[in-house]
CSV table of C-alpha atoms in Angstrom, one decimal:
chain,number,residue,atom,x,y,z
A,1,MET,CA,-105.8,-116.0,-38.9
A,2,SER,CA,-103.0,-116.3,-36.3
A,3,LYS,CA,-100.1,-114.2,-35.5
A,4,SER,CA,-97.7,-116.6,-37.3
A,5,GLU,CA,-99.7,-116.6,-40.4
A,6,GLN,CA,-99.9,-112.8,-40.8
A,7,TRP,CA,-96.7,-112.3,-42.9
A,8,PRO,CA,-95.6,-108.5,-42.5
A,9,THR,CA,-94.7,-107.0,-45.8
A,10,SER,CA,-92.2,-104.3,-44.5
A,11,GLN,CA,-88.5,-105.3,-44.2
A,12,SER,CA,-88.5,-104.2,-40.6
A,13,GLY,CA,-91.8,-106.2,-39.9
A,14,ARG,CA,-90.2,-109.2,-41.5
A,15,MET,CA,-87.1,-108.7,-39.3
A,16,ASP,CA,-89.2,-108.4,-36.2
A,17,GLU,CA,-90.9,-111.7,-37.2
A,18,LEU,CA,-87.7,-113.5,-37.6
A,19,THR,CA,-86.5,-112.1,-34.1
A,20,ALA,CA,-90.0,-113.5,-32.6
A,21,ILE,CA,-89.4,-116.8,-34.4
A,22,ARG,CA,-85.8,-117.2,-33.0
A,23,ASP,CA,-87.5,-116.5,-29.3
A,24,GLU,CA,-90.3,-119.1,-30.0
A,25,LEU,CA,-87.4,-121.5,-31.0
A,26,ARG,CA,-85.8,-121.2,-27.8
A,27,ASN,CA,-88.8,-121.6,-25.8
A,28,HIS,CA,-90.5,-124.6,-27.6
A,29,ALA,CA,-91.0,-127.7,-25.7
A,30,SER,CA,-89.1,-129.8,-28.4
A,31,ASN,CA,-85.9,-127.8,-27.7
A,32,ALA,CA,-86.2,-127.6,-24.0
A,33,TRP,CA,-83.3,-130.2,-23.7
A,34,ALA,CA,-81.1,-127.7,-25.7
A,35,THR,CA,-82.1,-124.8,-23.7
A,36,GLU,CA,-81.4,-126.5,-20.5
A,37,ARG,CA,-77.7,-127.2,-21.9
A,38,GLY,CA,-77.4,-123.6,-22.7
A,39,TYR,CA,-77.5,-124.2,-26.5
A,40,GLU,CA,-78.5,-121.5,-28.7
A,41,PRO,CA,-80.2,-122.2,-32.1
A,42,ILE,CA,-77.3,-122.1,-34.8
A,43,TYR,CA,-78.5,-120.5,-38.0
A,44,SER,CA,-78.7,-117.0,-39.6
A,45,ALA,CA,-81.3,-115.4,-41.7
A,46,SER,CA,-82.5,-112.2,-43.0
A,47,PRO,CA,-85.3,-110.8,-45.1
A,48,ARG,CA,-82.7,-109.6,-47.7
A,49,SER,CA,-80.8,-113.1,-48.0
A,50,ARG,CA,-80.1,-113.8,-51.5
A,51,ILE,CA,-78.9,-117.4,-50.8
A,52,ALA,CA,-79.9,-120.2,-48.6
A,53,VAL,CA,-77.6,-122.7,-47.7
A,54,ILE,CA,-79.1,-125.7,-46.2
A,55,GLY,CA,-77.1,-128.5,-44.6
A,56,GLN,CA,-77.6,-131.1,-41.8
A,57,ALA,CA,-77.1,-129.9,-38.4
A,58,PRO,CA,-74.4,-128.0,-36.6
A,59,GLY,CA,-71.5,-129.9,-35.1
A,60,ARG,CA,-70.1,-129.6,-31.7
A,61,GLN,CA,-67.6,-126.8,-32.7
A,62,ALA,CA,-70.3,-124.7,-34.3
A,63,GLN,CA,-72.7,-125.1,-31.2
A,64,ASP,CA,-70.0,-124.3,-28.8
A,65,SER,CA,-68.9,-121.3,-30.6
A,66,GLN,CA,-72.5,-120.2,-31.9
A,67,ILE,CA,-71.1,-119.8,-35.3
A,68,PRO,CA,-72.5,-121.8,-38.1
A,69,TRP,CA,-70.1,-123.8,-40.2
A,70,ASN,CA,-67.2,-123.0,-37.9
A,71,ASP,CA,-65.0,-125.7,-38.8
A,72,ALA,CA,-62.9,-127.0,-41.7
A,73,SER,CA,-66.0,-128.0,-43.5
A,74,GLY,CA,-67.1,-124.3,-43.4
A,75,ILE,CA,-63.7,-123.1,-45.1
A,76,LYS,CA,-64.3,-125.9,-47.8
A,77,LEU,CA,-67.6,-124.7,-48.5
A,78,ARG,CA,-66.7,-121.0,-48.7
A,79,GLN,CA,-64.1,-122.2,-51.3
A,80,TRP,CA,-66.8,-124.1,-53.4
A,81,LEU,CA,-69.2,-121.0,-53.1
A,82,GLY,CA,-66.3,-118.5,-54.2
A,83,VAL,CA,-67.3,-116.3,-51.4
A,84,SER,CA,-65.3,-114.6,-48.7
A,85,GLU,CA,-65.8,-115.3,-44.9
A,86,ALA,CA,-67.4,-111.9,-44.7
A,87,GLN,CA,-70.0,-112.5,-47.4
A,88,PHE,CA,-70.7,-116.1,-46.1
A,89,TYR,CA,-71.4,-114.6,-42.7
A,90,ASP,CA,-73.4,-111.7,-44.0
A,91,PRO,CA,-77.2,-112.7,-43.6
A,92,ASP,CA,-78.2,-110.3,-46.0
A,93,THR,CA,-76.2,-112.3,-48.7
A,94,ILE,CA,-76.4,-115.8,-47.5
A,95,ALA,CA,-78.9,-117.5,-45.0
A,96,LEU,CA,-77.4,-120.5,-43.1
A,97,LEU,CA,-80.2,-122.9,-42.2
A,98,PRO,CA,-79.3,-126.4,-41.4
A,99,MET,CA,-82.3,-129.2,-41.1
A,100,ASP,CA,-81.9,-128.9,-37.4
A,101,PHE,CA,-80.6,-125.8,-35.5
A,102,TYR,CA,-79.0,-127.6,-32.6
A,103,TYR,CA,-76.2,-130.2,-32.0
A,104,PRO,CA,-77.9,-133.4,-31.9
A,105,GLY,CA,-75.0,-135.2,-30.2
A,106,LYS,CA,-72.9,-138.1,-31.0
A,107,GLY,CA,-74.0,-141.5,-32.3
A,108,ALA,CA,-72.1,-144.7,-33.0
A,109,HIS,CA,-70.9,-143.5,-36.4
A,110,GLY,CA,-70.5,-139.6,-36.3
A,111,ASP,CA,-72.9,-137.0,-35.2
A,112,LEU,CA,-76.6,-138.2,-34.9
A,113,PRO,CA,-79.1,-137.0,-37.8
A,114,PRO,CA,-81.1,-134.0,-37.6
A,115,ARG,CA,-84.6,-134.5,-36.0
A,116,PRO,CA,-86.8,-135.3,-38.9
A,117,ALA,CA,-89.7,-133.1,-37.5
A,118,PHE,CA,-87.6,-130.0,-37.1
A,119,ALA,CA,-87.3,-128.5,-40.7
A,120,PRO,CA,-91.0,-128.8,-41.6
A,121,LEU,CA,-92.0,-127.0,-38.6
A,122,TRP,CA,-89.6,-124.1,-38.7
A,123,HIS,CA,-88.0,-123.7,-42.1
A,124,PRO,CA,-91.3,-122.6,-44.0
A,125,ARG,CA,-92.1,-119.8,-41.5
A,126,ILE,CA,-88.4,-118.5,-41.9
A,127,LEU,CA,-88.1,-119.0,-45.7
A,128,LYS,CA,-91.4,-117.2,-46.3
A,129,LEU,CA,-89.9,-113.9,-44.8
A,130,MET,CA,-86.9,-114.1,-47.1
A,131,THR,CA,-88.6,-112.5,-50.0
A,132,GLY,CA,-85.4,-111.9,-52.0
A,133,LEU,CA,-84.1,-115.5,-52.1
A,134,ARG,CA,-82.8,-116.4,-55.5
A,135,LEU,CA,-80.6,-119.8,-54.9
A,136,THR,CA,-81.0,-122.7,-52.5
A,137,VAL,CA,-77.8,-124.8,-52.0
A,138,LEU,CA,-78.9,-128.3,-50.6
A,139,ILE,CA,-76.0,-130.0,-49.0
A,140,GLY,CA,-76.2,-133.7,-48.2
A,141,ASN,CA,-78.9,-136.4,-48.2
A,142,TYR,CA,-81.1,-134.9,-45.5
A,143,ALA,CA,-81.7,-131.5,-47.2
A,144,GLN,CA,-82.0,-133.1,-50.6
A,145,LYS,CA,-84.6,-135.7,-49.6
A,146,HIS,CA,-86.7,-132.8,-47.9
A,147,TYR,CA,-86.5,-130.4,-50.5
A,148,LEU,CA,-86.2,-132.3,-53.9
A,149,GLY,CA,-88.6,-135.2,-52.8
A,150,THR,CA,-89.4,-137.6,-55.5
A,151,THR,CA,-87.3,-135.6,-57.9
A,152,ALA,CA,-84.2,-136.7,-56.1
A,153,LYS,CA,-82.1,-139.5,-57.8
A,154,LYS,CA,-81.5,-143.0,-56.2
A,155,ASN,CA,-78.6,-141.8,-54.1
A,156,LEU,CA,-76.6,-138.6,-53.3
A,157,THR,CA,-73.9,-139.1,-55.9
A,158,GLU,CA,-76.6,-139.4,-58.6
A,159,THR,CA,-78.5,-136.4,-57.6
A,160,VAL,CA,-75.4,-134.3,-57.3
A,161,ARG,CA,-74.4,-135.5,-60.8
A,162,ALA,CA,-77.9,-134.3,-62.1
A,163,TYR,CA,-77.5,-130.9,-60.7
A,164,ARG,CA,-78.5,-129.5,-64.1
A,165,ASP,CA,-81.9,-130.8,-63.4
A,166,TYR,CA,-82.5,-128.4,-60.6
A,167,VAL,CA,-80.9,-125.3,-61.4
A,168,PRO,CA,-81.0,-122.1,-61.6
A,169,ASP,CA,-82.8,-121.6,-58.3
A,170,ARG,CA,-81.6,-124.9,-56.4
A,171,ILE,CA,-78.2,-127.1,-56.6
A,172,PRO,CA,-77.4,-130.0,-54.6
A,173,LEU,CA,-74.0,-130.5,-53.2
A,174,VAL,CA,-72.1,-133.3,-51.3
A,175,HIS,CA,-71.1,-132.3,-47.7
A,176,PRO,CA,-67.7,-130.4,-47.7
A,177,SER,CA,-66.4,-132.4,-44.9
A,178,PRO,CA,-62.8,-133.4,-45.1
A,179,LEU,CA,-64.0,-136.9,-44.5
A,180,ASN,CA,-65.4,-136.9,-47.9
A,181,PHE,CA,-62.1,-136.9,-49.6
A,182,ARG,CA,-62.6,-140.4,-50.9
A,183,TRP,CA,-65.7,-139.4,-52.5
A,184,GLN,CA,-64.3,-136.3,-54.2
A,185,ALA,CA,-61.4,-138.5,-55.5
A,186,LYS,CA,-63.8,-141.0,-57.2
A,187,ASN,CA,-65.9,-138.3,-58.6
A,188,PRO,CA,-63.7,-135.7,-60.2
A,189,TRP,CA,-66.6,-134.3,-62.2
A,190,PHE,CA,-67.6,-132.8,-59.2
A,191,GLU,CA,-64.8,-130.3,-59.2
A,192,THR,CA,-64.4,-129.8,-62.9
A,193,GLU,CA,-68.2,-129.4,-63.6
A,194,VAL,CA,-70.5,-128.7,-60.4
A,195,ILE,CA,-68.3,-126.4,-58.5
A,196,PRO,CA,-68.0,-123.8,-61.7
A,197,ALA,CA,-71.6,-124.0,-62.2
A,198,LEU,CA,-72.2,-123.2,-58.5
A,199,GLN,CA,-69.9,-120.3,-58.5
A,200,THR,CA,-71.6,-118.8,-61.3
A,201,LEU,CA,-75.1,-119.4,-59.7
A,202,VAL,CA,-73.8,-117.8,-56.5
A,203,ALA,CA,-72.2,-114.7,-58.4
A,204,ASP,CA,-75.5,-114.2,-60.4
A,205,ALA,CA,-77.6,-114.6,-57.3
A,206,THR,CA,-75.9,-111.9,-55.4
A,207,GLN,CA,-76.0,-109.5,-58.4
A,208,THR,CA,-78.5,-106.5,-57.5
A,209,GLY,CA,-81.3,-105.8,-60.0
A,210,ARG,CA,-81.3,-109.1,-61.8
A,211,PRO,CA,-84.8,-109.1,-63.4
A,212,GLY,CA,-87.1,-112.1,-62.8
A,213,ALA,CA,-84.8,-113.8,-60.3
A,214,THR,CA,-86.6,-113.4,-57.1
A,215,ARG,CA,-88.3,-116.3,-55.3
A,216,SER,CA,-90.2,-116.6,-52.0
A,217,GLY,CA,-88.2,-119.7,-50.9
A,218,PRO,CA,-87.1,-123.3,-51.9
A,219,ARG,CA,-89.6,-125.5,-53.4
A,220,THR,CA,-90.2,-128.9,-51.5
A,221,SER,CA,-90.7,-131.2,-54.4
A,222,HIS,CA,-93.2,-134.2,-54.4
A,223,ARG,CA,-93.5,-134.8,-58.0
A,224,PRO,CA,-91.1,-136.3,-60.6
């Protein structure tokens, strides 16, 4: 069994493993372009994390500041979750794991998508160390297609509308970008139904001592 497959059981051992993974990320050949630009991987995680927020990829502002969700989208997301800024950035409460940990650059119509091979390589190793995980919030198409697989609906709107199919350990959301204001205006059920359910799940996941709630990580579904 390789070192990467020998999962430590102690809290300090899991933290050491998370630190080793971050160092490996920086030095991995696929991330050489980012290291050459002085980029740091933009994510946060702890063995104690109760909630994992999985989004797309950091934007330019997040990459430059080295703070995940450091923009208007982050403010809106915290409002949706019903958490303070301190709670949001406390990795013992919330892990922030985009589908790619580096800003991918600009494309013709906004930021480029996350690299498709990135999350399958790094997410399982990180998530397996988060033994107290209770809720995974899946933001946008990339996270939903990866983690919901064939259980995702025909499009993002229908997947989010069907959030009851995935709770209590997972919930899909639209991206909280201000650019999505038209989508939110056309789908008022999101604010009246999904957000209250989300906030209840978040509050439940952050309670201590809730029996039967602990999971080893989000499922990646491939069955209907």
